[in-house]
Backbone as numpy.savetxt, mean C-alpha at the origin, in Angstrom:
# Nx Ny Nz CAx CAy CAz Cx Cy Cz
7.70 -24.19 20.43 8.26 -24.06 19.09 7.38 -23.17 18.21
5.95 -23.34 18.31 5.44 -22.27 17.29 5.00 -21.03 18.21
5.59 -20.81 19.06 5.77 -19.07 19.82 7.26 -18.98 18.81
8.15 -19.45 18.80 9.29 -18.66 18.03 9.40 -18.88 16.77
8.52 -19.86 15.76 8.09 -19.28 14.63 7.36 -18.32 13.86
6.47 -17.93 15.02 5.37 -16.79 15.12 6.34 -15.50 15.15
6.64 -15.72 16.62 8.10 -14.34 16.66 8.58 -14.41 14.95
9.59 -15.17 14.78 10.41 -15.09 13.89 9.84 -14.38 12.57
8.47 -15.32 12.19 7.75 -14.39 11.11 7.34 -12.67 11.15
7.26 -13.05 12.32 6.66 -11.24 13.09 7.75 -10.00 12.85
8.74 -10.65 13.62 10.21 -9.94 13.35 10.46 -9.75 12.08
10.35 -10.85 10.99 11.04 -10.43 9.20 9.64 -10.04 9.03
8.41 -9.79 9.28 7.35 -8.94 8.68 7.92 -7.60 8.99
8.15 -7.29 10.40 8.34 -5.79 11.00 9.79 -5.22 10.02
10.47 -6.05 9.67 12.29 -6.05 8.85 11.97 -5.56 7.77
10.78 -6.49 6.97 10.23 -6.14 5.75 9.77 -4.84 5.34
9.06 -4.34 6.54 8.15 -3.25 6.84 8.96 -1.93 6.73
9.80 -2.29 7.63 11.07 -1.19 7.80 11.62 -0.54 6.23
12.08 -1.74 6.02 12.65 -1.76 4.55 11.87 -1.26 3.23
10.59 -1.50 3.51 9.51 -1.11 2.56 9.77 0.36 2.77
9.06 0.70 4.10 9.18 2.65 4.32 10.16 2.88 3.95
11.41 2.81 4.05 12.43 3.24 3.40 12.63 2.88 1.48
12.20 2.55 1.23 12.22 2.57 -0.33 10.78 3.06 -0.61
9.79 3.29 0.03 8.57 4.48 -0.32 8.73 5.72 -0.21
9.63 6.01 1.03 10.18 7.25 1.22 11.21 7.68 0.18
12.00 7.31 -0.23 13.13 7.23 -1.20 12.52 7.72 -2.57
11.24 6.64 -2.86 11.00 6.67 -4.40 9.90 8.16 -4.09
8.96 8.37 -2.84 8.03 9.53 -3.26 8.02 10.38 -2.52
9.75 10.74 -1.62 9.75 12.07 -0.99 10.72 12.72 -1.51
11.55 12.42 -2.53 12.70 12.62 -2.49 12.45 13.95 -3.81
13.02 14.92 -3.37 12.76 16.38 -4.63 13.10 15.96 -6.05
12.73 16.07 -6.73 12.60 16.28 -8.32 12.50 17.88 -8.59
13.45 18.24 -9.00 13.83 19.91 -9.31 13.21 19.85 -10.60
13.68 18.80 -11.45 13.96 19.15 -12.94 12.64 18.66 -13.49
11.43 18.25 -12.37 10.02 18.12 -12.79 9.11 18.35 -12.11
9.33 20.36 -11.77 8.83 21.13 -11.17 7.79 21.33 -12.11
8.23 22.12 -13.42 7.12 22.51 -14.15 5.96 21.49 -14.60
6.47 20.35 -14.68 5.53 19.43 -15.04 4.50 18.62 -14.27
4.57 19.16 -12.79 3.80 18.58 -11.97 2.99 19.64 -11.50
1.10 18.33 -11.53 0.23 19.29 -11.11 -0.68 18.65 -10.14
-1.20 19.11 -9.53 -2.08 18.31 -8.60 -3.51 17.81 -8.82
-3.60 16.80 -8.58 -4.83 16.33 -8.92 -5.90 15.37 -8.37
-6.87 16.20 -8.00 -7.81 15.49 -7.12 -9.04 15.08 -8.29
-8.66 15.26 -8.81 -10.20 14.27 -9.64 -9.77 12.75 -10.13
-10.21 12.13 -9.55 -10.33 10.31 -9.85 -10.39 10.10 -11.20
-9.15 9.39 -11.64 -9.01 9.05 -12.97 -8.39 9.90 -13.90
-8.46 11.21 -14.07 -7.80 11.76 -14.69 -6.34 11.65 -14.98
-5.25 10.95 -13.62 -3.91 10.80 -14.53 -3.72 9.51 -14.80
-4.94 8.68 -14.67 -4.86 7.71 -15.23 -5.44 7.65 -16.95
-6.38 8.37 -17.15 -6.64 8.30 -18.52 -5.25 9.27 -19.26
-4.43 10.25 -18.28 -3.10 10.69 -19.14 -2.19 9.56 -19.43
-2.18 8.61 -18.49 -1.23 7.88 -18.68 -1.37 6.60 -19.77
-2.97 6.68 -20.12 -3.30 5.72 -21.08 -2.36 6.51 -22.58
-3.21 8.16 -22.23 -2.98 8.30 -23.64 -1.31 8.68 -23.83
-0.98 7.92 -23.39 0.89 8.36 -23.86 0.74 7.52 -25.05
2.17 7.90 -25.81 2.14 7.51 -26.81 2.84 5.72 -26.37
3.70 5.38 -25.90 4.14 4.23 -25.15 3.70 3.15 -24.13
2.89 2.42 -24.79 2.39 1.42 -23.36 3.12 1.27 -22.34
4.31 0.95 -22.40 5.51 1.16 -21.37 5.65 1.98 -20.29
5.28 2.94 -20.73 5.32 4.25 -19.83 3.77 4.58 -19.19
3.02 3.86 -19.70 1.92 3.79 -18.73 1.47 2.38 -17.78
2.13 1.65 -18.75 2.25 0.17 -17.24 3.28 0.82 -16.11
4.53 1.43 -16.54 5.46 1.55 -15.77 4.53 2.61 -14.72
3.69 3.74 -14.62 3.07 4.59 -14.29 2.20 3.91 -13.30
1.46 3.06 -14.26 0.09 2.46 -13.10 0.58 1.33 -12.64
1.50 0.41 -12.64 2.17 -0.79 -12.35 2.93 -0.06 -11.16
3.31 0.67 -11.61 4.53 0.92 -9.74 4.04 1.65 -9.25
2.31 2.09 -9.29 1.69 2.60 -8.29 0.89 1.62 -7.68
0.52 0.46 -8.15 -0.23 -0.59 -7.88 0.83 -1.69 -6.70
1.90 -1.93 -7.55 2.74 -2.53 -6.99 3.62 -2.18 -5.58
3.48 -0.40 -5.36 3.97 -0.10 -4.39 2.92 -0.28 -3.08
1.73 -0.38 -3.71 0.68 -0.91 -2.16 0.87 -2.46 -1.91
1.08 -3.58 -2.91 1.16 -4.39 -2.29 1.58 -5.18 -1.02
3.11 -4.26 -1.24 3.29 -4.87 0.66 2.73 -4.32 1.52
1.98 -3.53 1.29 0.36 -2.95 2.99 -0.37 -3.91 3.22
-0.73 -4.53 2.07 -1.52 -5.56 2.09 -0.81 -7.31 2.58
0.27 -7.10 2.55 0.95 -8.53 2.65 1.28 -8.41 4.33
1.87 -7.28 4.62 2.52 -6.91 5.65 2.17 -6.68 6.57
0.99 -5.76 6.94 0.17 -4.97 7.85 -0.42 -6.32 8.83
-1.37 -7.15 7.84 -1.54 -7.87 9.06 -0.97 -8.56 9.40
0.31 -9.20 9.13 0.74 -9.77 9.67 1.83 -9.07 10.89
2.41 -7.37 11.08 2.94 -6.81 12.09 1.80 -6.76 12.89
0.46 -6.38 12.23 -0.68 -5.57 13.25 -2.12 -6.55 13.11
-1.85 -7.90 13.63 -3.06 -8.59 13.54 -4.20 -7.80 13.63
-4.54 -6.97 14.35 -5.87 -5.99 14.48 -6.41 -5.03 13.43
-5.13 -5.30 12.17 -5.56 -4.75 10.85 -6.53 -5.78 10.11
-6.51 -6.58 10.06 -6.51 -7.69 9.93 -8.23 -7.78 8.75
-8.37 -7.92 7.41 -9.59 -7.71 7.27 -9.98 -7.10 6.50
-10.44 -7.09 5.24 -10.42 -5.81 4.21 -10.29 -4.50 4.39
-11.26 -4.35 4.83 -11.95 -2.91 5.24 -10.69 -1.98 5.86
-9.85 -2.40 6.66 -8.75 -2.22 7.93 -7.92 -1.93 6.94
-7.93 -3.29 5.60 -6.35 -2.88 5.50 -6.54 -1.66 4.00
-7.83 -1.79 3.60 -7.94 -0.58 2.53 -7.82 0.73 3.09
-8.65 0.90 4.32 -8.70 1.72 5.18 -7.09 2.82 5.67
-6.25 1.40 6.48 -5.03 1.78 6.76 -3.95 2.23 5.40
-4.04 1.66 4.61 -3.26 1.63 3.05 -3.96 3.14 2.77
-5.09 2.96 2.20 -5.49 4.87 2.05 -4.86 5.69 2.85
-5.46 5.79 4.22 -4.75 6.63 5.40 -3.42 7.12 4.96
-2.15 6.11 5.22 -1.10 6.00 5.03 -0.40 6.82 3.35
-1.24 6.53 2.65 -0.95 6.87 0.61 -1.31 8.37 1.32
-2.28 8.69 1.39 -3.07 9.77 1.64 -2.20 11.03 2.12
-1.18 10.63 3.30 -0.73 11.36 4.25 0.94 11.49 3.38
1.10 10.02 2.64 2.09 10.40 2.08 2.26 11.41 0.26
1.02 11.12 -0.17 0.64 12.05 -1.28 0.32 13.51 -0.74
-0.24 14.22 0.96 -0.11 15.05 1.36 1.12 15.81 1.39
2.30 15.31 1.65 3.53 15.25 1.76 4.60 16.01 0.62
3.86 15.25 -0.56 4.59 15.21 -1.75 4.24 16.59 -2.25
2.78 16.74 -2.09 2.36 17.96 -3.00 2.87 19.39 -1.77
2.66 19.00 -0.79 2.94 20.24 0.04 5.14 20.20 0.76
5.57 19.49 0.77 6.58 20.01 0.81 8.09 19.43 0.16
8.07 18.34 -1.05 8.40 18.17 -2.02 8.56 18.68 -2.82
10.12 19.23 -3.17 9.83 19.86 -5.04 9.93 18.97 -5.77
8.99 19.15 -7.01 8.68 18.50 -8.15 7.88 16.85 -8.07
7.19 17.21 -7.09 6.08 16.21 -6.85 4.80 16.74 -6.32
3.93 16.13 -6.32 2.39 16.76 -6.47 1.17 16.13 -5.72
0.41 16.40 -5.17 -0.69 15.40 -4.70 -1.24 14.60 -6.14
-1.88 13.77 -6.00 -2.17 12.40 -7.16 -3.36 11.82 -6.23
-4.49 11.74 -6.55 -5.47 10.93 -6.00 -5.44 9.89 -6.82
-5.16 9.36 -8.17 -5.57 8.58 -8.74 -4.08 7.22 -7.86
-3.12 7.99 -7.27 -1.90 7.45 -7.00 -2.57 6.74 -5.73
-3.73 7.62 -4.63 -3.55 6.69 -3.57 -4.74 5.77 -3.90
-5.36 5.88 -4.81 -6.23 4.88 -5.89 -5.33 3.47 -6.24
-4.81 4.03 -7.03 -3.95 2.62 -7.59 -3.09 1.80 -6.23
-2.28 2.68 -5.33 -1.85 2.12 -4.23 -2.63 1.13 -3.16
-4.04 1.44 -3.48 -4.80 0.43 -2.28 -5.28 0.19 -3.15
-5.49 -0.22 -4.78 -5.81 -1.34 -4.98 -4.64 -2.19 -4.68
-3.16 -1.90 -4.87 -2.54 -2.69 -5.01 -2.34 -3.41 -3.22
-2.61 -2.87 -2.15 -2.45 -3.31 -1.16 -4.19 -4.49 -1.28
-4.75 -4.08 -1.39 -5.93 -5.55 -1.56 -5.88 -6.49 -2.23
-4.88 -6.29 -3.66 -4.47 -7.44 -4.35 -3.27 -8.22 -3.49
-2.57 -7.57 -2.33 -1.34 -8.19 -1.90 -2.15 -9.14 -0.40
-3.55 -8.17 -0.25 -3.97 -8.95 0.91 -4.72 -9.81 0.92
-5.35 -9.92 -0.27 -6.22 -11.04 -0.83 -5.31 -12.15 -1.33
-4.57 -11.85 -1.50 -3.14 -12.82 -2.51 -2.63 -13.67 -1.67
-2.11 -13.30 -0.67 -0.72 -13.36 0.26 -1.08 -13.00 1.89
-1.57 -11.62 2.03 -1.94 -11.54 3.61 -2.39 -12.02 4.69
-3.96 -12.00 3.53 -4.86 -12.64 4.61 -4.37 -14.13 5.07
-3.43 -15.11 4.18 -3.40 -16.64 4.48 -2.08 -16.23 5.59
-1.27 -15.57 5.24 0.24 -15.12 5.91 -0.38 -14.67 7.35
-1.23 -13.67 7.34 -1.43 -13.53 8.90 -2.59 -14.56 9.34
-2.97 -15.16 8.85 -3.77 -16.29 9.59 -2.64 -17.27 10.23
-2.17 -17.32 9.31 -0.91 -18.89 9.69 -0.41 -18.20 10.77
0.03 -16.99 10.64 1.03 -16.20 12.37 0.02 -16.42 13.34
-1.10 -15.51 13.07 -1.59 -15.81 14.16 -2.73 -16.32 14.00
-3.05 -17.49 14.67 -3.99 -18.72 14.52 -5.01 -18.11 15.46
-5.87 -17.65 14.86 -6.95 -17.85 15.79 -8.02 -19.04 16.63
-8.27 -18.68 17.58 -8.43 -19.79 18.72 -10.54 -19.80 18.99
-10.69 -19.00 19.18 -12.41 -18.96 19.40 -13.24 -18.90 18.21
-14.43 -19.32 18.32 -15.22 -19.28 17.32 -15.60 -18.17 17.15
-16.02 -17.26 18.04 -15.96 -16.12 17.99 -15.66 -15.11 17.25
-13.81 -15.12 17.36 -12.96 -14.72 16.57 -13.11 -14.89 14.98
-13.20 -16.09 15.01 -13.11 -16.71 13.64 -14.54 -15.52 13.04
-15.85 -15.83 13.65 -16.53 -15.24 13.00 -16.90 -13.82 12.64
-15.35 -13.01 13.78 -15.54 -11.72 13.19 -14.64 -11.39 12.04
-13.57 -12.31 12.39 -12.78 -12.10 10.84 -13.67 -12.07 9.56
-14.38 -13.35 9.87 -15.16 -13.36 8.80 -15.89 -12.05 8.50
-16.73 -11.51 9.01 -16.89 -10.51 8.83 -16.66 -8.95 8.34
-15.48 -9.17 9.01 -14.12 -7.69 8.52 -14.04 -8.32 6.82
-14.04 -9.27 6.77 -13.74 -9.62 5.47 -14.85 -9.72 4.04
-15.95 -9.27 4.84 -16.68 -9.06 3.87 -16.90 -7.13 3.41
């Protein structure tokens, strides 16, 4: 019985997963014509985050840093629980960067009207460590139970 609760969780993690890439892809590959001119690229840390402070609308800068934060969370919820071997801070900041990284590559090089954003794959893995500290790490423990002491004590470890 808990081999096909394990499955079962595994399967709606991988469902979840699916579903996630497809609404990341959607929201940050998809061309923007009509905010060509207004996009620029930016590799210095922090900078479109202090633009987005100074808007005139708090709104529009929660909405800015909130759904860049919020779009890493499921890396962090998700990952280890499809890929136990993510499993672990380091892994899943690691994999979450990687992943932002390749998809902010993307945006600025063959996207119209989107741009590379470092501060974007910034906010994105924080938001995947708030989802794995939150939610992950207990979600993929419960799937997969580790058995040796061993084990136990390298998790521990990855986790520091």
């Amino acid at each position: 019985m808990r081999f096909l609760a394990r499955l079962l969780a595994m399967v709606c993690a991988f469902a979840f997963m699916v579903a996630f890439a497809v609404v990341l892809a959607k929201l940050t590959l998809q061309p923007s014509p009509a905010s060509e001119a207004l996009t620029h690229t930016n590799l210095h840390p922090g900078r479109s985050l202090r633009a987005y402070l100074d808007q005139p609308e708090l709104r529009d800068a929660v909405r800015q840093i909130g759904g860049n934060v919020l779009l890493g969370v499921p890396f962090g919820v998700l990952v280890p629980v499809v890929a136990p071997k993510t499993r672990g801070v380091l892994r899943v900041l690691l994999l979450t960067a990687t992943v932002m990284l390749l998809v902010e590559f993307a945006q600025g090089a063959l996207v119209t009207g989107r741009a590379f954003d470092i501060d974007d794959v910034i906010l994105n893995t924080s938001g995947a460590l708030i989802g794995y500290l939150l939610l992950g790490r207990r979600l993929s423990r419960a799937v997969h139970a580790r058995g040796s002491r061993s084990e136990k004590e390298q998790d521990l470890s990855d986790s520091a």
